[in-house]
């Protein structure tokens, strides 16, 4: 019984761990400093996980989006857009809560004893930064300045999972280290420090991928939902949530399910959501759009394009190009 | 977590397990993972490349000269940043020297548009299926090799500013000419 209770309490942590290992199970890469070059790199994982990480078996959706946007004047990135649309539509920010290895890292960092930043109106306001980063660094800089802006200047996952390990493992990369790499390492340490004091600080305030998935929260097929018939409006869910949510499953909710344990009325559950007519219409329309984009992308060699990028080290993303 | 949540988590985990196993079992890209990078002193593998201008470049026909081969792609910022260097090297009219930029696995139409838009004067080759890249394996691009009499004299990975790269490449070419 104790084992069962343990698994029930920590089931999310186990899913996060398994996912992190599965995303990065090219063990050979960690031993010899090379990256995986198989065809699985033509597929995106849902969470933030740098494809230049020696262990990564598949591509990062945010990195893929940026590199696709860099060459978007030559070819529209239907495949990546369709993939993002489909993943967001099916899972929304459930991906942030369960399927993002960098989310797990942030949660572990937050366990380090230190003064903690409580959520407030200010932290709620800070959550808007990620939308600005999405527009400026993940869209505008790639499109107008032909550089994967977020990967190149900010992404802490890229520095932690790819930049630092590869520079340590491959001597030949060390002469390439310049100011941008130093900047990225500094950004990584600042973000890690932020995550020690603020629960999921990167997710809440800075992650453009979380910003993308947040748009799908109202329409995602699967997710956490409050049973209005059972809810006693005690607000225990909101009070006990460490994220800047105003209500369960709003744009900030990472669907971690913590509120389920705190609900005295057992009114919150993970469900395949029932949708009203308007929402169902949106779901159907967006699913069709995602499928059309993916088919169009596959027809225009999108899988191969993504794979051919992801099997090569992105020196620029690592800040050493 | 509800029953739905647990079932969903289990299914998702199984999908990831299966896809990962499939991925691990999948054949690596030809020559990309299994083959080691070429070293200084190695013989430059022969290849025949189709160029954007319609002609062909056969490596073995350039055995008596210095050749600079660069691997690039339109999505690679550092690659695009150093492209003016190759125009400059071409316009230097160095005798007994050829430069060739090989695009990495992008479609012909993309390469054609890129070359037309940028107005490159140096030879640019297609490598849609990665066959040439497989003979010159590397972890990342830009990747540049300076070859003398069919033997690799110097390799470069990554790129700095166009000015820095010009000095680097010109230095390597001059060293080969001595």
mmCIF file of C-alpha atoms in Angstrom, chain A residues 2-316:
data_model
loop_
_atom_site.group_PDB
_atom_site.id
_atom_site.type_symbol
_atom_site.label_atom_id
_atom_site.label_comp_id
_atom_site.label_asym_id
_atom_site.label_seq_id
_atom_site.Cartn_x
_atom_site.Cartn_y
_atom_site.Cartn_z
ATOM 1 C CA UNK A 2 2.838 2.345 0.885
ATOM 2 C CA UNK A 3 4.430 1.762 -2.506
ATOM 3 C CA UNK A 4 1.128 2.517 -4.214
ATOM 4 C CA UNK A 5 0.691 5.728 -2.238
ATOM 5 C CA UNK A 6 4.250 6.714 -3.066
ATOM 6 C CA UNK A 7 3.677 6.219 -6.792
ATOM 7 C CA UNK A 8 0.375 8.086 -6.614
ATOM 8 C CA UNK A 9 2.021 11.042 -4.898
ATOM 9 C CA UNK A 10 5.052 11.169 -7.139
ATOM 10 C CA UNK A 11 3.573 9.886 -10.412
ATOM 11 C CA UNK A 12 4.207 13.198 -12.188
ATOM 12 C CA UNK A 13 7.849 13.189 -11.106
ATOM 13 C CA UNK A 14 8.250 9.656 -12.503
ATOM 14 C CA UNK A 15 6.655 10.665 -15.821
ATOM 15 C CA UNK A 16 8.999 13.695 -15.996
ATOM 16 C CA UNK A 17 12.010 11.517 -15.263
ATOM 17 C CA UNK A 18 11.065 8.855 -17.791
ATOM 18 C CA UNK A 19 10.391 11.514 -20.430
ATOM 19 C CA UNK A 20 13.714 13.273 -19.751
ATOM 20 C CA UNK A 21 15.567 9.974 -20.126
ATOM 21 C CA UNK A 22 13.659 8.978 -23.248
ATOM 22 C CA UNK A 23 14.272 12.337 -24.916
ATOM 23 C CA UNK A 24 17.987 11.971 -24.193
ATOM 24 C CA UNK A 25 18.844 8.297 -24.239
ATOM 25 C CA UNK A 26 21.682 8.455 -26.777
ATOM 26 C CA UNK A 27 24.144 7.484 -24.052
ATOM 27 C CA UNK A 28 26.990 7.127 -26.555
ATOM 28 C CA UNK A 29 26.739 10.843 -27.304
ATOM 29 C CA UNK A 30 27.529 11.740 -23.707
ATOM 30 C CA UNK A 31 30.570 9.503 -23.712
ATOM 31 C CA UNK A 32 32.160 10.683 -26.965
ATOM 32 C CA UNK A 33 30.694 14.175 -27.383
ATOM 33 C CA UNK A 34 28.814 13.454 -30.605
ATOM 34 C CA UNK A 35 25.157 13.984 -31.393
ATOM 35 C CA UNK A 36 22.524 11.506 -32.558
ATOM 36 C CA UNK A 37 22.179 11.502 -36.331
ATOM 37 C CA UNK A 38 19.296 9.121 -36.877
ATOM 38 C CA UNK A 39 16.067 9.836 -38.702
ATOM 39 C CA UNK A 40 14.176 10.343 -35.414
ATOM 40 C CA UNK A 41 15.588 13.882 -35.467
ATOM 41 C CA UNK A 42 12.916 14.608 -38.068
ATOM 42 C CA UNK A 43 10.355 14.488 -35.252
ATOM 43 C CA UNK A 44 9.833 17.076 -32.518
ATOM 44 C CA UNK A 45 9.411 16.128 -28.888
ATOM 45 C CA UNK A 46 6.736 18.206 -27.137
ATOM 46 C CA UNK A 47 8.997 19.763 -24.486
ATOM 47 C CA UNK A 48 11.979 22.105 -24.521
ATOM 48 C CA UNK A 49 14.985 19.861 -25.173
ATOM 49 C CA UNK A 50 17.933 21.070 -27.250
ATOM 50 C CA UNK A 51 18.553 18.907 -30.308
ATOM 51 C CA UNK A 52 22.255 19.623 -30.114
ATOM 52 C CA UNK A 53 22.296 17.839 -26.734
ATOM 53 C CA UNK A 54 24.553 14.766 -27.124
ATOM 54 C CA UNK A 55 21.756 12.560 -25.794
ATOM 55 C CA UNK A 56 18.842 14.024 -27.761
ATOM 56 C CA UNK A 57 17.068 11.594 -30.069
ATOM 57 C CA UNK A 58 14.598 14.070 -31.513
ATOM 58 C CA UNK A 59 14.226 17.782 -32.176
ATOM 59 C CA UNK A 60 13.245 20.688 -29.960
ATOM 60 C CA UNK A 61 10.028 22.314 -31.223
ATOM 61 C CA UNK A 62 11.180 25.832 -30.333
ATOM 62 C CA UNK A 63 14.623 25.418 -31.915
ATOM 63 C CA UNK A 64 13.047 23.827 -34.986
ATOM 64 C CA UNK A 65 10.572 26.676 -35.300
ATOM 65 C CA UNK A 66 13.343 29.255 -35.201
ATOM 66 C CA UNK A 67 15.634 27.549 -37.729
ATOM 67 C CA UNK A 68 12.626 27.017 -39.998
ATOM 68 C CA UNK A 69 11.728 30.700 -39.704
ATOM 69 C CA UNK A 70 15.317 31.677 -40.521
ATOM 70 C CA UNK A 71 14.897 30.122 -43.984
ATOM 71 C CA UNK A 72 11.173 30.880 -44.239
ATOM 72 C CA UNK A 73 11.719 33.268 -47.126
ATOM 73 C CA UNK A 74 12.846 30.262 -49.145
ATOM 74 C CA UNK A 75 10.369 27.756 -47.757
ATOM 75 C CA UNK A 76 7.367 28.095 -45.453
ATOM 76 C CA UNK A 77 7.685 25.993 -42.276
ATOM 77 C CA UNK A 78 4.384 24.101 -42.564
ATOM 78 C CA UNK A 79 5.686 20.922 -40.949
ATOM 79 C CA UNK A 80 6.875 22.624 -37.739
ATOM 80 C CA UNK A 81 3.812 24.854 -37.505
ATOM 81 C CA UNK A 82 1.524 21.854 -37.953
ATOM 82 C CA UNK A 83 3.437 19.851 -35.342
ATOM 83 C CA UNK A 84 3.263 22.676 -32.792
ATOM 84 C CA UNK A 85 -0.410 23.197 -33.522
ATOM 85 C CA UNK A 86 -1.193 19.520 -33.069
ATOM 86 C CA UNK A 87 0.793 19.119 -29.849
ATOM 87 C CA UNK A 88 -0.697 22.287 -28.366
ATOM 88 C CA UNK A 89 -4.179 21.315 -29.418
ATOM 89 C CA UNK A 90 -3.997 17.854 -27.888
ATOM 90 C CA UNK A 91 -2.103 18.606 -24.694
ATOM 91 C CA UNK A 92 -1.823 22.381 -24.130
ATOM 92 C CA UNK A 93 0.434 23.206 -21.186
ATOM 93 C CA UNK A 94 0.101 19.659 -19.856
ATOM 94 C CA UNK A 95 3.358 19.396 -21.815
ATOM 95 C CA UNK A 96 4.960 21.969 -19.468
ATOM 96 C CA UNK A 97 3.840 20.081 -16.386
ATOM 97 C CA UNK A 98 4.668 16.544 -17.449
ATOM 98 C CA UNK A 99 6.687 16.363 -20.660
ATOM 99 C CA UNK A 100 9.381 19.039 -20.377
ATOM 100 C CA UNK A 101 12.806 17.986 -19.047
ATOM 101 C CA UNK A 102 13.740 21.594 -18.358
ATOM 102 C CA UNK A 103 10.616 21.879 -16.214
ATOM 103 C CA UNK A 104 11.909 18.985 -14.128
ATOM 104 C CA UNK A 105 15.308 20.676 -13.772
ATOM 105 C CA UNK A 106 13.597 23.854 -12.568
ATOM 106 C CA UNK A 107 11.536 21.974 -10.009
ATOM 107 C CA UNK A 108 14.639 20.258 -8.646
ATOM 108 C CA UNK A 109 16.450 23.616 -8.448
ATOM 109 C CA UNK A 110 13.546 25.026 -6.463
ATOM 110 C CA UNK A 111 14.125 22.353 -3.820
ATOM 111 C CA UNK A 112 17.431 24.040 -2.896
ATOM 112 C CA UNK A 113 16.797 25.767 0.452
ATOM 113 C CA UNK A 114 16.622 29.549 -0.007
ATOM 114 C CA UNK A 115 14.207 32.440 0.485
ATOM 115 C CA UNK A 116 11.350 31.841 -1.947
ATOM 116 C CA UNK A 117 9.515 34.344 -4.114
ATOM 117 C CA UNK A 118 5.779 34.167 -3.447
ATOM 118 C CA UNK A 119 3.373 34.698 -6.313
ATOM 119 C CA UNK A 120 1.813 38.126 -6.462
ATOM 120 C CA UNK A 121 0.412 40.672 -8.870
ATOM 121 C CA UNK A 122 3.987 41.508 -9.809
ATOM 122 C CA UNK A 123 4.870 37.909 -10.718
ATOM 123 C CA UNK A 124 1.594 37.664 -12.646
ATOM 124 C CA UNK A 125 2.685 40.717 -14.594
ATOM 125 C CA UNK A 126 6.110 39.219 -15.222
ATOM 126 C CA UNK A 127 4.485 36.254 -16.970
ATOM 127 C CA UNK A 128 3.870 38.548 -19.941
ATOM 128 C CA UNK A 129 7.633 38.693 -20.614
ATOM 129 C CA UNK A 130 7.507 35.279 -22.253
ATOM 130 C CA UNK A 131 5.074 36.560 -24.885
ATOM 131 C CA UNK A 132 7.434 39.431 -25.692
ATOM 132 C CA UNK A 133 10.332 36.955 -25.933
ATOM 133 C CA UNK A 134 8.250 34.740 -28.216
ATOM 134 C CA UNK A 135 7.470 37.582 -30.603
ATOM 135 C CA UNK A 136 10.903 39.252 -30.575
ATOM 136 C CA UNK A 137 13.413 36.428 -30.111
ATOM 137 C CA UNK A 138 11.618 33.369 -31.487
ATOM 138 C CA UNK A 139 9.814 34.995 -34.418
ATOM 139 C CA UNK A 140 11.056 38.466 -35.389
ATOM 140 C CA UNK A 141 14.816 37.908 -35.050
ATOM 141 C CA UNK A 142 14.699 34.618 -37.021
ATOM 142 C CA UNK A 143 12.514 36.131 -39.757
ATOM 143 C CA UNK A 144 14.115 39.568 -40.094
ATOM 144 C CA UNK A 145 17.684 38.996 -38.903
ATOM 145 C CA UNK A 146 18.124 35.347 -39.987
ATOM 146 C CA UNK A 147 19.273 34.140 -36.571
ATOM 147 C CA UNK A 148 17.579 31.797 -34.084
ATOM 148 C CA UNK A 149 17.319 34.644 -31.563
ATOM 149 C CA UNK A 150 16.085 32.770 -28.514
ATOM 150 C CA UNK A 151 18.471 29.834 -28.999
ATOM 151 C CA UNK A 152 21.396 32.101 -29.749
ATOM 152 C CA UNK A 153 21.035 34.658 -26.974
ATOM 153 C CA UNK A 154 18.892 33.167 -24.203
ATOM 154 C CA UNK A 155 17.954 29.477 -24.214
ATOM 155 C CA UNK A 156 19.264 28.029 -20.927
ATOM 156 C CA UNK A 157 18.330 24.495 -21.999
ATOM 157 C CA UNK A 158 20.641 24.778 -25.019
ATOM 158 C CA UNK A 159 23.539 26.002 -22.895
ATOM 159 C CA UNK A 160 23.005 23.398 -20.192
ATOM 160 C CA UNK A 161 22.253 20.426 -22.412
ATOM 161 C CA UNK A 162 24.408 21.185 -25.451
ATOM 162 C CA UNK A 163 26.752 24.165 -25.172
ATOM 163 C CA UNK A 164 28.557 23.279 -21.946
ATOM 164 C CA UNK A 165 28.714 19.461 -22.382
ATOM 165 C CA UNK A 166 29.894 19.659 -25.982
ATOM 166 C CA UNK A 167 32.535 22.261 -25.267
ATOM 167 C CA UNK A 168 33.767 20.050 -22.412
ATOM 168 C CA UNK A 169 33.696 16.899 -24.533
ATOM 169 C CA UNK A 170 35.058 18.289 -27.827
ATOM 170 C CA UNK A 171 38.387 20.078 -27.655
ATOM 171 C CA UNK A 172 38.019 21.385 -31.211
ATOM 172 C CA UNK A 173 34.993 23.483 -30.204
ATOM 173 C CA UNK A 174 36.840 25.388 -27.485
ATOM 174 C CA UNK A 175 38.587 27.863 -29.812
ATOM 175 C CA UNK A 176 35.133 28.892 -31.058
ATOM 176 C CA UNK A 177 34.047 30.155 -27.660
ATOM 177 C CA UNK A 178 33.397 33.877 -27.748
ATOM 178 C CA UNK A 179 31.374 36.601 -26.080
ATOM 179 C CA UNK A 180 28.018 35.068 -26.952
ATOM 180 C CA UNK A 181 28.923 31.803 -25.229
ATOM 181 C CA UNK A 182 30.020 33.702 -22.118
ATOM 182 C CA UNK A 183 26.777 35.684 -22.248
ATOM 183 C CA UNK A 184 24.736 32.485 -22.534
ATOM 184 C CA UNK A 185 26.511 30.846 -19.608
ATOM 185 C CA UNK A 186 25.816 33.982 -17.542
ATOM 186 C CA UNK A 187 22.144 33.882 -18.609
ATOM 187 C CA UNK A 188 21.998 30.210 -17.633
ATOM 188 C CA UNK A 189 23.315 30.940 -14.135
ATOM 189 C CA UNK A 190 20.920 33.863 -13.676
ATOM 190 C CA UNK A 191 17.980 31.685 -14.773
ATOM 191 C CA UNK A 192 19.108 28.835 -12.508
ATOM 192 C CA UNK A 193 19.310 31.275 -9.596
ATOM 193 C CA UNK A 194 15.849 32.561 -10.518
ATOM 194 C CA UNK A 195 14.516 29.010 -10.452
ATOM 195 C CA UNK A 196 15.960 28.430 -6.978
ATOM 196 C CA UNK A 197 13.937 31.325 -5.578
ATOM 197 C CA UNK A 198 10.923 31.298 -7.910
ATOM 198 C CA UNK A 199 9.108 28.033 -8.584
ATOM 199 C CA UNK A 200 9.513 27.305 -12.315
ATOM 200 C CA UNK A 201 10.835 30.820 -12.845
ATOM 201 C CA UNK A 202 11.873 30.178 -16.452
ATOM 202 C CA UNK A 203 8.541 28.528 -17.354
ATOM 203 C CA UNK A 204 6.473 31.257 -15.772
ATOM 204 C CA UNK A 205 8.308 34.325 -16.982
ATOM 205 C CA UNK A 206 10.547 33.484 -19.923
ATOM 206 C CA UNK A 207 9.687 30.334 -21.893
ATOM 207 C CA UNK A 208 8.387 31.105 -25.405
ATOM 208 C CA UNK A 209 7.361 27.466 -25.887
ATOM 209 C CA UNK A 210 5.129 27.718 -22.813
ATOM 210 C CA UNK A 211 3.760 30.941 -24.306
ATOM 211 C CA UNK A 212 2.892 29.077 -27.523
ATOM 212 C CA UNK A 213 1.185 26.236 -25.676
ATOM 213 C CA UNK A 214 -0.710 28.695 -23.446
ATOM 214 C CA UNK A 215 -2.713 29.842 -26.487
ATOM 215 C CA UNK A 216 -4.145 26.323 -26.719
ATOM 216 C CA UNK A 217 -5.238 26.040 -23.075
ATOM 217 C CA UNK A 218 -8.873 26.954 -23.768
ATOM 218 C CA UNK A 219 -9.223 24.424 -26.593
ATOM 219 C CA UNK A 220 -6.876 21.532 -25.793
ATOM 220 C CA UNK A 221 -8.488 18.095 -25.938
ATOM 221 C CA UNK A 222 -6.817 16.776 -22.806
ATOM 222 C CA UNK A 223 -6.225 18.608 -19.582
ATOM 223 C CA UNK A 224 -7.205 19.429 -16.086
ATOM 224 C CA UNK A 225 -10.767 20.542 -15.482
ATOM 225 C CA UNK A 226 -12.930 21.664 -12.586
ATOM 226 C CA UNK A 227 -16.251 19.901 -12.178
ATOM 227 C CA UNK A 228 -18.442 22.976 -11.625
ATOM 228 C CA UNK A 229 -21.154 20.801 -10.090
ATOM 229 C CA UNK A 230 -18.824 19.671 -7.317
ATOM 230 C CA UNK A 231 -16.804 22.883 -6.866
ATOM 231 C CA UNK A 232 -17.526 24.703 -3.587
ATOM 232 C CA UNK A 233 -15.599 27.848 -4.635
ATOM 233 C CA UNK A 234 -13.219 27.619 -1.695
ATOM 234 C CA UNK A 235 -10.256 28.725 -3.872
ATOM 235 C CA UNK A 236 -8.006 26.105 -2.269
ATOM 236 C CA UNK A 237 -6.762 25.235 -5.766
ATOM 237 C CA UNK A 238 -5.635 28.790 -6.514
ATOM 238 C CA UNK A 239 -4.232 29.473 -3.026
ATOM 239 C CA UNK A 240 -2.094 26.335 -3.076
ATOM 240 C CA UNK A 241 -0.906 26.705 -6.664
ATOM 241 C CA UNK A 242 2.691 27.911 -7.003
ATOM 242 C CA UNK A 243 2.056 29.252 -10.515
ATOM 243 C CA UNK A 244 0.467 32.621 -11.325
ATOM 244 C CA UNK A 245 -2.954 31.235 -12.173
ATOM 245 C CA UNK A 246 -6.199 33.128 -11.735
ATOM 246 C CA UNK A 247 -8.231 29.978 -12.233
ATOM 247 C CA UNK A 248 -7.518 26.316 -12.947
ATOM 248 C CA UNK A 249 -6.405 25.790 -16.550
ATOM 249 C CA UNK A 250 -6.002 29.410 -17.496
ATOM 250 C CA UNK A 251 -3.070 30.414 -19.726
ATOM 251 C CA UNK A 252 -0.551 30.156 -16.880
ATOM 252 C CA UNK A 253 -1.648 26.737 -15.561
ATOM 253 C CA UNK A 254 1.006 24.108 -16.328
ATOM 254 C CA UNK A 255 -1.486 21.365 -15.452
ATOM 255 C CA UNK A 256 0.773 19.778 -12.886
ATOM 256 C CA UNK A 257 -2.219 18.505 -10.948
ATOM 257 C CA UNK A 258 -1.058 19.793 -7.543
ATOM 258 C CA UNK A 259 -4.486 21.366 -7.041
ATOM 259 C CA UNK A 260 -6.137 17.953 -7.211
ATOM 260 C CA UNK A 261 -4.589 17.028 -3.869
ATOM 261 C CA UNK A 262 -5.747 20.276 -2.273
ATOM 262 C CA UNK A 263 -9.336 20.197 -3.501
ATOM 263 C CA UNK A 264 -11.594 19.284 -0.571
ATOM 264 C CA UNK A 265 -14.512 18.559 -2.893
ATOM 265 C CA UNK A 266 -12.643 16.247 -5.276
ATOM 266 C CA UNK A 267 -13.815 18.526 -8.082
ATOM 267 C CA UNK A 268 -10.616 18.663 -10.161
ATOM 268 C CA UNK A 269 -9.561 15.913 -12.549
ATOM 269 C CA UNK A 270 -7.520 15.220 -15.635
ATOM 270 C CA UNK A 271 -10.075 14.578 -18.342
ATOM 271 C CA UNK A 272 -10.643 14.310 -22.034
ATOM 272 C CA UNK A 273 -12.481 17.594 -22.063
ATOM 273 C CA UNK A 274 -16.107 17.928 -22.995
ATOM 274 C CA UNK A 275 -16.445 20.891 -25.290
ATOM 275 C CA UNK A 276 -19.373 23.142 -26.013
ATOM 276 C CA UNK A 277 -20.360 23.775 -29.624
ATOM 277 C CA UNK A 278 -18.137 26.800 -30.115
ATOM 278 C CA UNK A 279 -15.099 25.099 -28.606
ATOM 279 C CA UNK A 280 -15.718 21.906 -30.573
ATOM 280 C CA UNK A 281 -15.861 23.912 -33.797
ATOM 281 C CA UNK A 282 -12.523 25.515 -32.905
ATOM 282 C CA UNK A 283 -11.008 22.126 -32.047
ATOM 283 C CA UNK A 284 -12.122 20.601 -35.337
ATOM 284 C CA UNK A 285 -10.960 23.615 -37.349
ATOM 285 C CA UNK A 286 -7.553 23.716 -35.670
ATOM 286 C CA UNK A 287 -7.093 19.944 -35.979
ATOM 287 C CA UNK A 288 -7.847 20.156 -39.687
ATOM 288 C CA UNK A 289 -5.455 23.069 -40.058
ATOM 289 C CA UNK A 290 -2.726 21.149 -38.195
ATOM 290 C CA UNK A 291 -3.240 18.062 -40.363
ATOM 291 C CA UNK A 292 -3.209 20.165 -43.556
ATOM 292 C CA UNK A 293 -0.008 21.897 -42.423
ATOM 293 C CA UNK A 294 1.681 18.600 -41.562
ATOM 294 C CA UNK A 295 0.673 16.982 -44.862
ATOM 295 C CA UNK A 296 1.807 20.083 -46.794
ATOM 296 C CA UNK A 297 5.040 20.069 -44.799
ATOM 297 C CA UNK A 298 5.704 16.383 -45.419
ATOM 298 C CA UNK A 299 4.979 16.850 -49.130
ATOM 299 C CA UNK A 300 7.510 19.659 -49.288
ATOM 300 C CA UNK A 301 10.208 17.583 -47.610
ATOM 301 C CA UNK A 302 9.598 19.048 -44.130
ATOM 302 C CA UNK A 303 10.636 15.878 -42.285
ATOM 303 C CA UNK A 304 13.941 15.709 -44.142
ATOM 304 C CA UNK A 305 14.524 19.443 -43.715
ATOM 305 C CA UNK A 306 14.095 19.215 -39.959
ATOM 306 C CA UNK A 307 16.251 16.096 -39.738
ATOM 307 C CA UNK A 308 19.044 17.570 -41.855
ATOM 308 C CA UNK A 309 19.201 20.588 -39.531
ATOM 309 C CA UNK A 310 18.970 18.674 -36.287
ATOM 310 C CA UNK A 311 21.666 16.112 -37.150
ATOM 311 C CA UNK A 312 24.154 18.978 -37.361
ATOM 312 C CA UNK A 313 25.414 20.876 -34.353
ATOM 313 C CA UNK A 314 23.962 24.335 -34.257
ATOM 314 C CA UNK A 315 27.092 26.312 -33.383
ATOM 315 C CA UNK A 316 25.017 29.467 -33.468
#
